Amino acid sequence: MSINALIVEDDLRFLKLLEIRLRSWKPDINITHAPSLTQARGALDESERSFDLVILDQNLPDGVGRSLFDHPRLSESAVLAVSSDTTPELPAEAVKAGAQHFLGKRQLSEPLFIPLVAALIERNSIEKELFESRLKQSRLDTIRVLLGTLRHEINNPLSGVLGGAYLLRSAGELDPEQREALGLMEQSGNRIKHVLNQLCEAAELEEVTKGQEQVFQ
């Protein structure tokens, strides 16, 4: 899948330079341009998939670039903050706001630019995978707790039902219809217990990684 990039930049000459640099690295890169914060928010809202890379100018016609970090979808992207402003505090402010890195605009013509962009995208992809893995594990842990509670809450009354059925059968003096009904009750109760045990055993299966695939043993 090609890289999906958003460039938030109002200087068209600098935008052209960025496009040339990025396409020399990835000819099939998909670039969306937003010359203002308002249009950047619209692009984030309308994009069907998250942006792998966002290059965010810090001085835009309708505000400072770091204010875009309040948009929830920006957290899904690798964000490179850029500016021609040489204020010493600006890089720290951009990184504190949420950018993964900061570069002065002059540095984008240097050899470090492409390796840095590639590293930011790769790191963001790894972080997403780790987050998804932790989320899956959290869901699995929750399922295990719920199943343990379910087994306890069902087994207690079910044991009473099966115990009562055993006492009735032991007492004797039952006609054929009563014995048939009692047998059906015992079969149903044991079936519920069997299914519940199978569910709880399945929840204890451990994930095993083979290559890039996660399977269950």
CSV table of C-alpha atoms in Angstrom, one decimal:
chain,number,residue,atom,x,y,z
A,1,MET,CA,0.0,0.0,0.0
A,2,SER,CA,1.3,3.5,-0.9
A,3,ILE,CA,2.1,6.0,1.7
A,4,ASN,CA,-0.6,8.5,2.5
A,5,ALA,CA,0.8,12.0,3.3
A,6,LEU,CA,-0.8,15.3,4.4
A,7,ILE,CA,1.3,18.5,3.9
A,8,VAL,CA,-0.1,21.5,5.9
A,9,GLU,CA,1.8,24.4,4.3
A,10,ASP,CA,0.8,27.7,2.9
A,11,ASP,CA,4.1,28.4,1.0
A,12,LEU,CA,3.5,27.0,-2.5
A,13,ARG,CA,7.2,27.1,-3.4
A,14,PHE,CA,8.1,25.1,-0.3
A,15,LEU,CA,5.3,22.7,-1.0
A,16,LYS,CA,6.7,22.0,-4.5
A,17,LEU,CA,10.1,21.3,-2.9
A,18,LEU,CA,8.5,18.9,-0.5
A,19,GLU,CA,6.6,17.0,-3.2
A,20,ILE,CA,9.8,16.7,-5.3
A,21,ARG,CA,11.8,15.3,-2.4
A,22,LEU,CA,9.0,12.9,-1.3
A,23,ARG,CA,8.3,11.6,-4.9
A,24,SER,CA,12.0,11.0,-5.5
A,25,TRP,CA,11.8,8.6,-2.5
A,26,LYS,CA,8.3,7.1,-3.1
A,27,PRO,CA,7.0,7.9,-6.6
A,28,ASP,CA,3.5,6.5,-5.7
A,29,ILE,CA,3.1,8.5,-2.5
A,30,ASN,CA,-0.4,10.0,-2.2
A,31,ILE,CA,-0.1,13.6,-1.2
A,32,THR,CA,-2.9,15.8,0.2
A,33,HIS,CA,-2.2,19.5,0.5
A,34,ALA,CA,-3.9,21.8,3.0
A,35,PRO,CA,-2.8,25.5,3.1
A,36,SER,CA,-4.5,26.3,6.4
A,37,LEU,CA,-5.5,24.7,9.7
A,38,THR,CA,-9.2,24.7,8.7
A,39,GLN,CA,-8.5,22.8,5.5
A,40,ALA,CA,-6.2,20.4,7.3
A,41,ARG,CA,-9.0,19.6,9.8
A,42,GLY,CA,-11.3,19.0,6.8
A,43,ALA,CA,-8.7,16.7,5.2
A,44,LEU,CA,-8.4,14.7,8.4
A,45,ASP,CA,-12.2,14.4,8.7
A,46,GLU,CA,-12.7,13.3,5.2
A,47,SER,CA,-9.8,10.9,4.6
A,48,GLU,CA,-11.0,7.3,4.5
A,49,ARG,CA,-7.7,6.1,5.9
A,50,SER,CA,-5.3,7.7,8.4
A,51,PHE,CA,-2.3,9.6,7.1
A,52,ASP,CA,1.0,7.8,7.5
A,53,LEU,CA,2.9,11.1,7.5
A,54,VAL,CA,1.8,14.7,8.3
A,55,ILE,CA,4.3,17.5,7.6
A,56,LEU,CA,3.0,20.4,9.6
A,57,ASP,CA,4.1,24.0,9.2
A,58,GLN,CA,4.0,25.9,12.5
A,59,ASN,CA,3.0,29.3,11.1
A,60,LEU,CA,-0.2,29.2,9.1
A,61,PRO,CA,-2.7,31.9,8.0
A,62,ASP,CA,-5.3,30.9,10.6
A,63,GLY,CA,-3.1,29.9,13.5
A,64,VAL,CA,-0.2,28.0,14.9
A,65,GLY,CA,0.4,24.5,13.5
A,66,ARG,CA,0.6,22.8,16.9
A,67,SER,CA,-3.0,23.7,17.6
A,68,LEU,CA,-3.9,20.9,15.1
A,69,PHE,CA,-3.0,18.3,17.7
A,70,ASP,CA,-6.4,18.6,19.3
A,71,HIS,CA,-7.7,16.7,16.3
A,72,PRO,CA,-8.1,13.0,17.4
A,73,ARG,CA,-7.0,11.6,14.0
A,74,LEU,CA,-3.7,13.3,14.1
A,75,SER,CA,-2.6,10.9,16.8
A,76,GLU,CA,-2.7,8.1,14.2
A,77,SER,CA,0.0,9.7,12.1
A,78,ALA,CA,3.8,10.3,12.2
A,79,VAL,CA,4.0,14.1,12.5
A,80,LEU,CA,7.0,16.1,11.4
A,81,ALA,CA,6.7,19.8,12.5
A,82,VAL,CA,8.5,22.3,10.3
A,83,SER,CA,9.1,26.0,10.4
A,84,SER,CA,11.4,28.8,9.0
A,85,ASP,CA,11.1,30.5,12.4
A,86,THR,CA,14.3,30.2,14.3
A,87,THR,CA,12.8,30.9,17.7
A,88,PRO,CA,14.7,28.5,20.1
A,89,GLU,CA,11.6,27.5,22.0
A,90,LEU,CA,9.6,26.5,18.9
A,91,PRO,CA,11.0,22.9,18.4
A,92,ALA,CA,10.3,22.0,22.1
A,93,GLU,CA,6.7,23.5,21.9
A,94,ALA,CA,6.0,21.4,18.8
A,95,VAL,CA,7.3,18.2,20.3
A,96,LYS,CA,5.4,18.8,23.6
A,97,ALA,CA,2.2,19.3,21.6
A,98,GLY,CA,2.6,15.9,19.9
A,99,ALA,CA,5.0,16.1,17.0
A,100,GLN,CA,7.5,13.2,16.6
A,101,HIS,CA,10.2,15.5,15.4
A,102,PHE,CA,11.0,19.1,14.3
A,103,LEU,CA,13.0,20.4,11.4
A,104,GLY,CA,13.9,23.9,10.2
A,105,LYS,CA,12.7,24.3,6.6
A,106,ARG,CA,16.3,24.7,5.4
A,107,GLN,CA,17.0,21.2,6.7
A,108,LEU,CA,14.4,19.6,4.3
A,109,SER,CA,16.9,19.9,1.4
A,110,GLU,CA,19.6,18.1,3.3
A,111,PRO,CA,20.3,14.3,3.0
A,112,LEU,CA,18.9,13.6,6.5
A,113,PHE,CA,15.3,14.4,5.5
A,114,ILE,CA,14.3,11.2,3.7
A,115,PRO,CA,15.9,8.8,6.2
A,116,LEU,CA,14.2,10.7,9.0
A,117,VAL,CA,10.8,10.6,7.3
A,118,ALA,CA,11.2,6.9,6.7
A,119,ALA,CA,12.2,6.3,10.3
A,120,LEU,CA,9.2,8.3,11.7
A,121,ILE,CA,6.7,6.3,9.5
A,122,GLU,CA,8.3,3.0,10.5
A,123,ARG,CA,8.3,3.9,14.2
A,124,ASN,CA,4.6,5.0,14.0
A,125,SER,CA,3.7,1.7,12.4
A,126,ILE,CA,5.4,-0.3,15.1
A,127,GLU,CA,3.7,1.8,17.8
A,128,LYS,CA,0.3,1.1,16.2
A,129,GLU,CA,1.0,-2.7,16.1
A,130,LEU,CA,2.1,-2.6,19.8
A,131,PHE,CA,-1.1,-0.7,20.7
A,132,GLU,CA,-3.3,-3.2,18.8
A,133,SER,CA,-1.5,-6.1,20.5
A,134,ARG,CA,-2.0,-4.6,23.9
A,135,LEU,CA,-5.7,-3.9,23.1
A,136,LYS,CA,-6.2,-7.5,22.0
A,137,GLN,CA,-4.6,-8.8,25.2
A,138,SER,CA,-6.7,-6.4,27.3
A,139,ARG,CA,-9.9,-7.7,25.6
A,140,LEU,CA,-8.8,-11.3,26.1
A,141,ASP,CA,-8.1,-10.7,29.8
A,142,THR,CA,-11.6,-9.1,30.1
A,143,ILE,CA,-13.2,-12.1,28.5
A,144,ARG,CA,-11.4,-14.4,30.8
A,145,VAL,CA,-12.6,-12.5,33.9
A,146,LEU,CA,-16.2,-12.4,32.5
A,147,LEU,CA,-16.2,-16.1,31.8
A,148,GLY,CA,-14.8,-16.9,35.2
A,149,THR,CA,-17.6,-14.9,36.8
A,150,LEU,CA,-20.1,-16.5,34.5
A,151,ARG,CA,-19.0,-20.0,35.4
A,152,HIS,CA,-19.3,-19.2,39.1
A,153,GLU,CA,-22.7,-17.7,38.7
A,154,ILE,CA,-24.1,-20.5,36.6
A,155,ASN,CA,-22.4,-23.5,38.3
A,156,ASN,CA,-23.8,-22.6,41.8
A,157,PRO,CA,-27.5,-22.8,40.9
A,158,LEU,CA,-26.8,-25.6,38.3
A,159,SER,CA,-25.2,-27.7,41.0
A,160,GLY,CA,-28.3,-27.3,43.1
A,161,VAL,CA,-30.5,-28.3,40.2
A,162,LEU,CA,-28.4,-31.4,39.3
A,163,GLY,CA,-28.1,-32.3,43.0
A,164,GLY,CA,-31.9,-32.0,43.4
A,165,ALA,CA,-32.4,-34.2,40.4
A,166,TYR,CA,-30.1,-36.9,41.8
A,167,LEU,CA,-32.0,-36.9,45.1
A,168,LEU,CA,-35.3,-37.2,43.3
A,169,ARG,CA,-34.0,-40.2,41.3
A,170,SER,CA,-32.6,-41.8,44.4
A,171,ALA,CA,-35.9,-41.5,46.2
A,172,GLY,CA,-37.6,-43.8,43.7
A,173,GLU,CA,-41.4,-44.1,43.3
A,174,LEU,CA,-41.4,-42.2,40.0
A,175,ASP,CA,-43.6,-43.0,37.1
A,176,PRO,CA,-42.1,-43.3,33.5
A,177,GLU,CA,-43.1,-39.7,32.6
A,178,GLN,CA,-41.5,-38.3,35.7
A,179,ARG,CA,-38.3,-40.3,35.1
A,180,GLU,CA,-38.2,-39.1,31.5
A,181,ALA,CA,-38.6,-35.4,32.6
A,182,LEU,CA,-35.9,-36.0,35.2
A,183,GLY,CA,-33.5,-37.4,32.7
A,184,LEU,CA,-34.1,-34.5,30.3
A,185,MET,CA,-33.4,-32.1,33.2
A,186,GLU,CA,-30.1,-33.9,34.0
A,187,GLN,CA,-29.1,-34.0,30.3
A,188,SER,CA,-29.8,-30.3,29.8
A,189,GLY,CA,-27.9,-29.4,33.0
A,190,ASN,CA,-24.9,-31.5,32.1
A,191,ARG,CA,-24.9,-30.0,28.6
A,192,ILE,CA,-24.9,-26.5,30.0
A,193,LYS,CA,-22.0,-27.4,32.3
A,194,HIS,CA,-20.1,-29.0,29.4
A,195,VAL,CA,-20.5,-25.9,27.1
A,196,LEU,CA,-19.5,-23.6,29.9
A,197,ASN,CA,-16.3,-25.6,30.6
A,198,GLN,CA,-15.4,-25.6,27.0
A,199,LEU,CA,-15.8,-21.8,26.8
A,200,CYS,CA,-13.6,-21.3,29.9
A,201,GLU,CA,-10.9,-23.7,28.5
A,202,ALA,CA,-10.9,-21.8,25.2
A,203,ALA,CA,-10.3,-18.6,27.0
A,204,GLU,CA,-7.1,-20.0,28.5
A,205,LEU,CA,-5.5,-20.7,25.1
A,206,GLU,CA,-2.3,-18.8,24.6
A,207,GLU,CA,-1.4,-16.8,21.5
A,208,VAL,CA,1.5,-18.2,19.5
A,209,THR,CA,3.3,-16.1,16.9
A,210,LYS,CA,4.5,-17.9,13.7
A,211,GLY,CA,6.2,-15.5,11.3
A,212,GLN,CA,3.8,-12.5,11.0
A,213,GLU,CA,0.7,-14.6,11.9
A,214,GLN,CA,-0.8,-14.8,15.4
A,215,VAL,CA,-2.5,-18.2,15.9
A,216,PHE,CA,-3.8,-20.1,18.9
A,217,GLN,CA,-2.3,-23.4,20.0
